[in-house]
């Protein structure tokens, strides 16, 4: 039987969370989001001086207590905020799915085939589309936080100012330097060698999850980075990713495929694994 002629499932159909919404025409639109900007930008000389002092500080920290190079905020600290964002996303997705506008037009123009009809409610489809847009928004805003203090060339400046790994003391090779965020609170990343980055992760990683162990073994054996795993997953999924040479891109895809085969995780699940641990950004 052709897929489009499959009988409708007798299983319980998916339900959308019950939400009490105002009529779309009466809902007040929130003010537009404005990205935080630095009201006291630094001069090039001040940026260099700041980074030199900053790296000197973390070089000292690395020698005294490497655990302080990888501080994570517990999700419980922002669970209330995340719940509010989730509810807002559900509410707005339901409104957009039924109110006249671009979302409704897109849903109508891309209706699922008959075999999926009834299994993917329009509200859920709108939610998925909004979630994907949110993912791209978060990625762009996260990258912008690195530019708050140092500007648009933050990553290049971090690489130029430090000529050695702050953890191992090894001289940094421009082609393999990795940038690591000690705390995700707006402070610039610190430049590390692959071995230095691995040492930090080994000191702070306490997970006994076999998939996490397998991924770290793959990374170590192939002398690859988490950036490569993220880039490979994004490339295979057809999403945007940081530009790289053809050879690095091939190696990144190979890493992603091996990681998926070894762990049984999809490429999206591997990206979530990286996101949860703030790796490869």
PDB file of C-alpha atoms in Angstrom:
ATOM      1  CA  UNK A   1       0.000   0.000   0.000  1.00  0.00           C
ATOM      2  CA  UNK A   2       1.323   3.432  -0.923  1.00  0.00           C
ATOM      3  CA  UNK A   3       2.370   5.589   2.018  1.00  0.00           C
ATOM      4  CA  UNK A   4      -0.166   8.265   1.129  1.00  0.00           C
ATOM      5  CA  UNK A   5      -2.976   5.678   1.342  1.00  0.00           C
ATOM      6  CA  UNK A   6      -2.076   4.305   4.745  1.00  0.00           C
ATOM      7  CA  UNK A   7      -5.088   4.086   7.062  1.00  0.00           C
ATOM      8  CA  UNK A   8      -5.209   6.549   9.901  1.00  0.00           C
ATOM      9  CA  UNK A   9      -3.662   5.219  13.088  1.00  0.00           C
ATOM     10  CA  UNK A  10      -6.003   3.908  15.748  1.00  0.00           C
ATOM     11  CA  UNK A  11      -3.477   4.874  18.397  1.00  0.00           C
ATOM     12  CA  UNK A  12      -4.109   7.842  20.638  1.00  0.00           C
ATOM     13  CA  UNK A  13      -3.362  11.005  18.672  1.00  0.00           C
ATOM     14  CA  UNK A  14      -0.858  13.527  20.078  1.00  0.00           C
ATOM     15  CA  UNK A  15      -2.342  16.250  22.224  1.00  0.00           C
ATOM     16  CA  UNK A  16      -1.170  19.791  22.630  1.00  0.00           C
ATOM     17  CA  UNK A  17      -0.832  21.216  26.172  1.00  0.00           C
ATOM     18  CA  UNK A  18      -3.994  23.012  27.281  1.00  0.00           C
ATOM     19  CA  UNK A  19      -3.246  26.724  27.307  1.00  0.00           C
ATOM     20  CA  UNK A  20      -5.510  29.645  28.149  1.00  0.00           C
ATOM     21  CA  UNK A  21      -4.756  32.227  25.499  1.00  0.00           C
ATOM     22  CA  UNK A  22      -6.097  35.614  24.611  1.00  0.00           C
ATOM     23  CA  UNK A  23      -7.516  36.119  21.136  1.00  0.00           C
ATOM     24  CA  UNK A  24      -4.569  36.664  18.754  1.00  0.00           C
ATOM     25  CA  UNK A  25      -5.942  40.069  17.713  1.00  0.00           C
ATOM     26  CA  UNK A  26      -6.030  41.259  21.339  1.00  0.00           C
ATOM     27  CA  UNK A  27      -2.619  39.976  22.367  1.00  0.00           C
ATOM     28  CA  UNK A  28      -0.145  42.798  22.986  1.00  0.00           C
ATOM     29  CA  UNK A  29       3.176  42.366  21.268  1.00  0.00           C
ATOM     30  CA  UNK A  30       6.221  42.607  23.558  1.00  0.00           C
ATOM     31  CA  UNK A  31       8.828  45.296  22.852  1.00  0.00           C
ATOM     32  CA  UNK A  32      11.539  44.238  20.383  1.00  0.00           C
ATOM     33  CA  UNK A  33      14.665  42.627  21.787  1.00  0.00           C
ATOM     34  CA  UNK A  34      17.734  44.854  21.889  1.00  0.00           C
ATOM     35  CA  UNK A  35      21.111  43.127  22.182  1.00  0.00           C
ATOM     36  CA  UNK A  36      23.235  44.313  25.157  1.00  0.00           C
ATOM     37  CA  UNK A  37      26.090  46.547  24.054  1.00  0.00           C
ATOM     38  CA  UNK A  38      29.149  47.920  25.821  1.00  0.00           C
ATOM     39  CA  UNK A  39      28.690  51.601  26.682  1.00  0.00           C
ATOM     40  CA  UNK A  40      32.422  52.004  27.385  1.00  0.00           C
ATOM     41  CA  UNK A  41      34.261  50.401  24.439  1.00  0.00           C
ATOM     42  CA  UNK A  42      37.998  49.869  24.791  1.00  0.00           C
ATOM     43  CA  UNK A  43      40.722  51.174  22.502  1.00  0.00           C
ATOM     44  CA  UNK A  44      42.963  48.615  20.736  1.00  0.00           C
ATOM     45  CA  UNK A  45      45.741  49.287  23.252  1.00  0.00           C
ATOM     46  CA  UNK A  46      43.339  48.858  26.184  1.00  0.00           C
ATOM     47  CA  UNK A  47      42.059  45.581  24.754  1.00  0.00           C
ATOM     48  CA  UNK A  48      45.579  44.207  24.461  1.00  0.00           C
ATOM     49  CA  UNK A  49      46.457  45.308  27.989  1.00  0.00           C
ATOM     50  CA  UNK A  50      43.246  43.822  29.364  1.00  0.00           C
ATOM     51  CA  UNK A  51      43.806  40.463  27.681  1.00  0.00           C
ATOM     52  CA  UNK A  52      47.401  40.282  28.857  1.00  0.00           C
ATOM     53  CA  UNK A  53      46.337  40.837  32.466  1.00  0.00           C
ATOM     54  CA  UNK A  54      43.405  38.457  32.041  1.00  0.00           C
ATOM     55  CA  UNK A  55      45.550  35.640  30.657  1.00  0.00           C
ATOM     56  CA  UNK A  56      48.188  36.206  33.347  1.00  0.00           C
ATOM     57  CA  UNK A  57      45.480  35.761  35.969  1.00  0.00           C
ATOM     58  CA  UNK A  58      44.264  32.468  34.526  1.00  0.00           C
ATOM     59  CA  UNK A  59      47.800  31.176  34.044  1.00  0.00           C
ATOM     60  CA  UNK A  60      48.160  31.549  37.808  1.00  0.00           C
ATOM     61  CA  UNK A  61      44.774  29.929  38.423  1.00  0.00           C
ATOM     62  CA  UNK A  62      45.741  26.949  36.226  1.00  0.00           C
ATOM     63  CA  UNK A  63      48.776  26.294  38.423  1.00  0.00           C
ATOM     64  CA  UNK A  64      46.894  26.622  41.709  1.00  0.00           C
ATOM     65  CA  UNK A  65      43.462  25.079  41.053  1.00  0.00           C
ATOM     66  CA  UNK A  66      42.622  23.839  37.511  1.00  0.00           C
ATOM     67  CA  UNK A  67      39.039  23.117  38.648  1.00  0.00           C
ATOM     68  CA  UNK A  68      38.405  26.869  38.530  1.00  0.00           C
ATOM     69  CA  UNK A  69      39.007  26.858  34.782  1.00  0.00           C
ATOM     70  CA  UNK A  70      35.735  25.101  34.049  1.00  0.00           C
ATOM     71  CA  UNK A  71      32.997  26.447  36.294  1.00  0.00           C
ATOM     72  CA  UNK A  72      29.390  25.555  35.401  1.00  0.00           C
ATOM     73  CA  UNK A  73      26.192  27.056  36.736  1.00  0.00           C
ATOM     74  CA  UNK A  74      23.694  24.410  37.823  1.00  0.00           C
ATOM     75  CA  UNK A  75      20.587  24.358  35.651  1.00  0.00           C
ATOM     76  CA  UNK A  76      18.442  24.548  38.787  1.00  0.00           C
ATOM     77  CA  UNK A  77      19.592  28.145  39.205  1.00  0.00           C
ATOM     78  CA  UNK A  78      17.704  29.168  36.056  1.00  0.00           C
ATOM     79  CA  UNK A  79      15.004  26.489  35.981  1.00  0.00           C
ATOM     80  CA  UNK A  80      12.277  29.051  36.677  1.00  0.00           C
ATOM     81  CA  UNK A  81      13.464  31.242  33.809  1.00  0.00           C
ATOM     82  CA  UNK A  82      13.631  28.253  31.465  1.00  0.00           C
ATOM     83  CA  UNK A  83      10.094  27.216  32.441  1.00  0.00           C
ATOM     84  CA  UNK A  84       8.817  30.712  31.632  1.00  0.00           C
ATOM     85  CA  UNK A  85      10.555  30.654  28.273  1.00  0.00           C
ATOM     86  CA  UNK A  86       9.124  27.203  27.518  1.00  0.00           C
ATOM     87  CA  UNK A  87       5.568  28.286  28.348  1.00  0.00           C
ATOM     88  CA  UNK A  88       5.973  31.433  26.243  1.00  0.00           C
ATOM     89  CA  UNK A  89       7.250  29.341  23.332  1.00  0.00           C
ATOM     90  CA  UNK A  90       4.242  27.008  23.588  1.00  0.00           C
ATOM     91  CA  UNK A  91       1.788  29.897  23.796  1.00  0.00           C
ATOM     92  CA  UNK A  92       3.258  31.824  20.893  1.00  0.00           C
ATOM     93  CA  UNK A  93       3.562  28.677  18.749  1.00  0.00           C
ATOM     94  CA  UNK A  94      -0.122  27.943  19.229  1.00  0.00           C
ATOM     95  CA  UNK A  95      -1.077  31.499  18.327  1.00  0.00           C
ATOM     96  CA  UNK A  96       1.190  31.603  15.274  1.00  0.00           C
ATOM     97  CA  UNK A  97      -0.112  28.243  14.065  1.00  0.00           C
ATOM     98  CA  UNK A  98      -3.672  29.565  13.760  1.00  0.00           C
ATOM     99  CA  UNK A  99      -3.428  33.323  13.287  1.00  0.00           C
ATOM    100  CA  UNK A 100      -3.117  34.707   9.729  1.00  0.00           C
ATOM    101  CA  UNK A 101       0.502  35.439   8.899  1.00  0.00           C
ATOM    102  CA  UNK A 102       3.812  34.002   7.649  1.00  0.00           C
ATOM    103  CA  UNK A 103       3.783  31.012  10.007  1.00  0.00           C
ATOM    104  CA  UNK A 104       0.274  29.947   9.024  1.00  0.00           C
ATOM    105  CA  UNK A 105       1.138  30.416   5.338  1.00  0.00           C
ATOM    106  CA  UNK A 106       4.302  28.329   5.704  1.00  0.00           C
ATOM    107  CA  UNK A 107       2.431  25.543   7.492  1.00  0.00           C
ATOM    108  CA  UNK A 108      -0.177  25.468   4.735  1.00  0.00           C
ATOM    109  CA  UNK A 109       2.453  25.453   1.990  1.00  0.00           C
ATOM    110  CA  UNK A 110       4.421  22.587   3.598  1.00  0.00           C
ATOM    111  CA  UNK A 111       1.690  20.221   4.737  1.00  0.00           C
ATOM    112  CA  UNK A 112       3.004  16.790   5.778  1.00  0.00           C
ATOM    113  CA  UNK A 113       2.166  13.781   3.561  1.00  0.00           C
ATOM    114  CA  UNK A 114      -0.997  11.820   4.311  1.00  0.00           C
ATOM    115  CA  UNK A 115       0.925   9.226   6.328  1.00  0.00           C
ATOM    116  CA  UNK A 116       1.871  11.939   8.848  1.00  0.00           C
ATOM    117  CA  UNK A 117      -1.308  13.971   8.780  1.00  0.00           C
ATOM    118  CA  UNK A 118      -2.989  13.856  12.154  1.00  0.00           C
ATOM    119  CA  UNK A 119       0.234  12.837  13.843  1.00  0.00           C
ATOM    120  CA  UNK A 120       1.848  16.271  13.665  1.00  0.00           C
ATOM    121  CA  UNK A 121      -0.580  18.931  14.948  1.00  0.00           C
ATOM    122  CA  UNK A 122      -0.036  22.410  13.460  1.00  0.00           C
ATOM    123  CA  UNK A 123       0.762  23.727  16.938  1.00  0.00           C
ATOM    124  CA  UNK A 124       3.570  21.200  17.292  1.00  0.00           C
ATOM    125  CA  UNK A 125       4.925  21.960  13.818  1.00  0.00           C
ATOM    126  CA  UNK A 126       4.928  25.673  14.679  1.00  0.00           C
ATOM    127  CA  UNK A 127       6.664  24.853  17.968  1.00  0.00           C
ATOM    128  CA  UNK A 128       9.403  22.909  16.144  1.00  0.00           C
ATOM    129  CA  UNK A 129       9.924  25.750  13.677  1.00  0.00           C
ATOM    130  CA  UNK A 130      10.061  28.317  16.484  1.00  0.00           C
ATOM    131  CA  UNK A 131      12.453  26.121  18.453  1.00  0.00           C
ATOM    132  CA  UNK A 132      14.779  25.882  15.469  1.00  0.00           C
ATOM    133  CA  UNK A 133      14.676  29.665  15.040  1.00  0.00           C
ATOM    134  CA  UNK A 134      15.388  30.039  18.764  1.00  0.00           C
ATOM    135  CA  UNK A 135      18.392  27.724  18.455  1.00  0.00           C
ATOM    136  CA  UNK A 136      19.860  29.919  15.714  1.00  0.00           C
ATOM    137  CA  UNK A 137      19.083  33.047  17.736  1.00  0.00           C
ATOM    138  CA  UNK A 138      20.803  31.650  20.836  1.00  0.00           C
ATOM    139  CA  UNK A 139      23.845  30.700  18.784  1.00  0.00           C
ATOM    140  CA  UNK A 140      24.133  34.233  17.359  1.00  0.00           C
ATOM    141  CA  UNK A 141      23.565  35.921  20.722  1.00  0.00           C
ATOM    142  CA  UNK A 142      26.059  33.613  22.431  1.00  0.00           C
ATOM    143  CA  UNK A 143      28.688  34.516  19.844  1.00  0.00           C
ATOM    144  CA  UNK A 144      27.888  38.188  20.412  1.00  0.00           C
ATOM    145  CA  UNK A 145      28.747  37.892  24.116  1.00  0.00           C
ATOM    146  CA  UNK A 146      32.375  37.206  23.126  1.00  0.00           C
ATOM    147  CA  UNK A 147      32.391  40.548  21.335  1.00  0.00           C
ATOM    148  CA  UNK A 148      30.980  42.584  24.251  1.00  0.00           C
ATOM    149  CA  UNK A 149      34.373  43.531  25.721  1.00  0.00           C
ATOM    150  CA  UNK A 150      36.870  42.906  22.939  1.00  0.00           C
ATOM    151  CA  UNK A 151      34.804  43.578  19.816  1.00  0.00           C
ATOM    152  CA  UNK A 152      34.327  41.702  16.562  1.00  0.00           C
ATOM    153  CA  UNK A 153      37.875  40.322  16.457  1.00  0.00           C
ATOM    154  CA  UNK A 154      37.755  38.869  19.974  1.00  0.00           C
ATOM    155  CA  UNK A 155      38.811  35.376  18.982  1.00  0.00           C
ATOM    156  CA  UNK A 156      41.672  36.580  16.768  1.00  0.00           C
ATOM    157  CA  UNK A 157      42.909  38.928  19.499  1.00  0.00           C
ATOM    158  CA  UNK A 158      42.857  36.152  22.100  1.00  0.00           C
ATOM    159  CA  UNK A 159      45.038  34.079  19.799  1.00  0.00           C
ATOM    160  CA  UNK A 160      47.452  36.940  19.100  1.00  0.00           C
ATOM    161  CA  UNK A 161      48.008  38.013  22.709  1.00  0.00           C
ATOM    162  CA  UNK A 162      48.864  34.577  24.115  1.00  0.00           C
ATOM    163  CA  UNK A 163      51.778  32.699  22.582  1.00  0.00           C
ATOM    164  CA  UNK A 164      51.646  29.718  24.944  1.00  0.00           C
ATOM    165  CA  UNK A 165      49.004  27.474  26.502  1.00  0.00           C
ATOM    166  CA  UNK A 166      47.952  28.808  29.906  1.00  0.00           C
ATOM    167  CA  UNK A 167      47.650  25.262  31.280  1.00  0.00           C
ATOM    168  CA  UNK A 168      50.610  23.334  29.866  1.00  0.00           C
ATOM    169  CA  UNK A 169      52.957  26.181  29.002  1.00  0.00           C
ATOM    170  CA  UNK A 170      53.449  24.705  25.527  1.00  0.00           C
ATOM    171  CA  UNK A 171      53.906  27.151  22.678  1.00  0.00           C
ATOM    172  CA  UNK A 172      50.640  27.607  20.797  1.00  0.00           C
ATOM    173  CA  UNK A 173      50.414  26.674  17.144  1.00  0.00           C
ATOM    174  CA  UNK A 174      48.005  29.011  15.326  1.00  0.00           C
ATOM    175  CA  UNK A 175      46.401  26.038  13.575  1.00  0.00           C
ATOM    176  CA  UNK A 176      45.505  24.076  16.710  1.00  0.00           C
ATOM    177  CA  UNK A 177      44.795  26.695  19.377  1.00  0.00           C
ATOM    178  CA  UNK A 178      41.454  26.110  21.142  1.00  0.00           C
ATOM    179  CA  UNK A 179      39.465  28.808  22.932  1.00  0.00           C
ATOM    180  CA  UNK A 180      37.902  27.812  26.240  1.00  0.00           C
ATOM    181  CA  UNK A 181      35.370  29.682  28.385  1.00  0.00           C
ATOM    182  CA  UNK A 182      36.209  29.370  32.071  1.00  0.00           C
ATOM    183  CA  UNK A 183      32.823  30.817  33.051  1.00  0.00           C
ATOM    184  CA  UNK A 184      29.983  31.649  30.664  1.00  0.00           C
ATOM    185  CA  UNK A 185      29.291  35.073  32.116  1.00  0.00           C
ATOM    186  CA  UNK A 186      30.628  37.317  29.355  1.00  0.00           C
ATOM    187  CA  UNK A 187      34.333  37.090  30.133  1.00  0.00           C
ATOM    188  CA  UNK A 188      36.569  36.349  27.124  1.00  0.00           C
ATOM    189  CA  UNK A 189      37.727  32.791  26.393  1.00  0.00           C
ATOM    190  CA  UNK A 190      41.292  31.715  27.104  1.00  0.00           C
ATOM    191  CA  UNK A 191      43.521  30.153  24.404  1.00  0.00           C
ATOM    192  CA  UNK A 192      44.698  26.590  25.087  1.00  0.00           C
ATOM    193  CA  UNK A 193      46.482  23.800  23.288  1.00  0.00           C
ATOM    194  CA  UNK A 194      44.572  20.587  22.618  1.00  0.00           C
ATOM    195  CA  UNK A 195      46.423  18.814  25.415  1.00  0.00           C
ATOM    196  CA  UNK A 196      45.731  21.695  27.783  1.00  0.00           C
ATOM    197  CA  UNK A 197      42.048  21.641  26.938  1.00  0.00           C
ATOM    198  CA  UNK A 198      41.963  17.886  27.414  1.00  0.00           C
ATOM    199  CA  UNK A 199      43.611  18.240  30.818  1.00  0.00           C
ATOM    200  CA  UNK A 200      40.934  20.682  31.994  1.00  0.00           C
ATOM    201  CA  UNK A 201      38.150  18.388  30.818  1.00  0.00           C
ATOM    202  CA  UNK A 202      39.772  15.354  32.456  1.00  0.00           C
ATOM    203  CA  UNK A 203      40.092  17.201  35.767  1.00  0.00           C
ATOM    204  CA  UNK A 204      36.455  18.321  35.789  1.00  0.00           C
ATOM    205  CA  UNK A 205      34.698  15.408  34.063  1.00  0.00           C
ATOM    206  CA  UNK A 206      33.123  13.072  36.625  1.00  0.00           C
ATOM    207  CA  UNK A 207      30.547  11.401  34.383  1.00  0.00           C
ATOM    208  CA  UNK A 208      30.461   7.603  34.280  1.00  0.00           C
ATOM    209  CA  UNK A 209      28.060   7.623  31.332  1.00  0.00           C
ATOM    210  CA  UNK A 210      29.503   5.101  28.835  1.00  0.00           C
ATOM    211  CA  UNK A 211      28.559   7.332  25.897  1.00  0.00           C
ATOM    212  CA  UNK A 212      30.460  10.282  27.365  1.00  0.00           C
ATOM    213  CA  UNK A 213      33.476   8.065  27.988  1.00  0.00           C
ATOM    214  CA  UNK A 214      33.280   6.681  24.435  1.00  0.00           C
ATOM    215  CA  UNK A 215      33.109  10.168  22.904  1.00  0.00           C
ATOM    216  CA  UNK A 216      36.107  11.369  24.877  1.00  0.00           C
ATOM    217  CA  UNK A 217      38.059   8.275  23.849  1.00  0.00           C
ATOM    218  CA  UNK A 218      37.201   8.909  20.183  1.00  0.00           C
ATOM    219  CA  UNK A 219      38.303  12.519  20.484  1.00  0.00           C
ATOM    220  CA  UNK A 220      41.588  11.556  22.116  1.00  0.00           C
ATOM    221  CA  UNK A 221      42.378   8.686  19.740  1.00  0.00           C
ATOM    222  CA  UNK A 222      41.740  10.771  16.632  1.00  0.00           C
ATOM    223  CA  UNK A 223      43.459  13.869  18.040  1.00  0.00           C
ATOM    224  CA  UNK A 224      40.302  15.827  17.247  1.00  0.00           C
ATOM    225  CA  UNK A 225      38.449  18.636  18.990  1.00  0.00           C
ATOM    226  CA  UNK A 226      34.882  19.186  20.151  1.00  0.00           C
ATOM    227  CA  UNK A 227      34.695  22.041  17.644  1.00  0.00           C
ATOM    228  CA  UNK A 228      35.248  19.460  14.906  1.00  0.00           C
ATOM    229  CA  UNK A 229      32.479  17.236  16.281  1.00  0.00           C
ATOM    230  CA  UNK A 230      30.052  20.163  16.357  1.00  0.00           C
ATOM    231  CA  UNK A 231      31.090  21.293  12.872  1.00  0.00           C
ATOM    232  CA  UNK A 232      30.724  17.744  11.508  1.00  0.00           C
ATOM    233  CA  UNK A 233      27.248  17.266  12.993  1.00  0.00           C
ATOM    234  CA  UNK A 234      26.060  20.631  11.690  1.00  0.00           C
ATOM    235  CA  UNK A 235      27.490  19.974   8.223  1.00  0.00           C
ATOM    236  CA  UNK A 236      25.830  16.560   7.967  1.00  0.00           C
ATOM    237  CA  UNK A 237      22.535  18.009   9.162  1.00  0.00           C
ATOM    238  CA  UNK A 238      22.800  20.766   6.568  1.00  0.00           C
ATOM    239  CA  UNK A 239      22.955  23.595   9.111  1.00  0.00           C
ATOM    240  CA  UNK A 240      25.269  26.565   9.112  1.00  0.00           C
ATOM    241  CA  UNK A 241      28.716  26.027  10.565  1.00  0.00           C
ATOM    242  CA  UNK A 242      31.998  27.821  10.913  1.00  0.00           C
ATOM    243  CA  UNK A 243      33.957  27.863   7.666  1.00  0.00           C
ATOM    244  CA  UNK A 244      36.909  25.493   7.478  1.00  0.00           C
ATOM    245  CA  UNK A 245      39.236  23.933   4.944  1.00  0.00           C
ATOM    246  CA  UNK A 246      37.918  20.975   2.906  1.00  0.00           C
ATOM    247  CA  UNK A 247      40.293  18.598   4.704  1.00  0.00           C
ATOM    248  CA  UNK A 248      39.159  19.702   8.158  1.00  0.00           C
ATOM    249  CA  UNK A 249      35.516  19.492   7.102  1.00  0.00           C
ATOM    250  CA  UNK A 250      35.984  15.908   5.874  1.00  0.00           C
ATOM    251  CA  UNK A 251      37.714  14.979   9.133  1.00  0.00           C
ATOM    252  CA  UNK A 252      34.936  16.671  11.119  1.00  0.00           C
ATOM    253  CA  UNK A 253      32.228  14.701   9.320  1.00  0.00           C
ATOM    254  CA  UNK A 254      34.176  11.477   9.873  1.00  0.00           C
ATOM    255  CA  UNK A 255      34.391  12.249  13.592  1.00  0.00           C
ATOM    256  CA  UNK A 256      30.640  12.955  13.712  1.00  0.00           C
ATOM    257  CA  UNK A 257      29.768   9.704  11.905  1.00  0.00           C
ATOM    258  CA  UNK A 258      32.023   7.623  14.160  1.00  0.00           C
ATOM    259  CA  UNK A 259      30.583   9.344  17.222  1.00  0.00           C
ATOM    260  CA  UNK A 260      27.031   8.572  16.096  1.00  0.00           C
ATOM    261  CA  UNK A 261      27.853   4.938  15.269  1.00  0.00           C
ATOM    262  CA  UNK A 262      29.701   4.389  18.548  1.00  0.00           C
ATOM    263  CA  UNK A 263      27.118   5.957  20.860  1.00  0.00           C
ATOM    264  CA  UNK A 264      23.891   5.350  18.947  1.00  0.00           C
ATOM    265  CA  UNK A 265      23.111   9.063  19.268  1.00  0.00           C
ATOM    266  CA  UNK A 266      21.731  11.033  16.345  1.00  0.00           C
ATOM    267  CA  UNK A 267      23.609  14.106  15.142  1.00  0.00           C
ATOM    268  CA  UNK A 268      21.037  16.328  16.854  1.00  0.00           C
ATOM    269  CA  UNK A 269      21.498  14.382  20.091  1.00  0.00           C
ATOM    270  CA  UNK A 270      25.261  14.746  19.794  1.00  0.00           C
ATOM    271  CA  UNK A 271      24.803  18.518  19.399  1.00  0.00           C
ATOM    272  CA  UNK A 272      22.619  18.514  22.519  1.00  0.00           C
ATOM    273  CA  UNK A 273      25.326  16.547  24.364  1.00  0.00           C
ATOM    274  CA  UNK A 274      27.844  19.235  23.396  1.00  0.00           C
ATOM    275  CA  UNK A 275      25.459  22.042  24.332  1.00  0.00           C
ATOM    276  CA  UNK A 276      24.782  20.584  27.783  1.00  0.00           C
ATOM    277  CA  UNK A 277      28.518  20.543  28.487  1.00  0.00           C
ATOM    278  CA  UNK A 278      29.226  23.804  26.658  1.00  0.00           C
ATOM    279  CA  UNK A 279      31.779  22.097  24.414  1.00  0.00           C
ATOM    280  CA  UNK A 280      32.913  23.051  20.932  1.00  0.00           C
ATOM    281  CA  UNK A 281      31.446  26.556  20.885  1.00  0.00           C
TER     282      UNK A 281
END
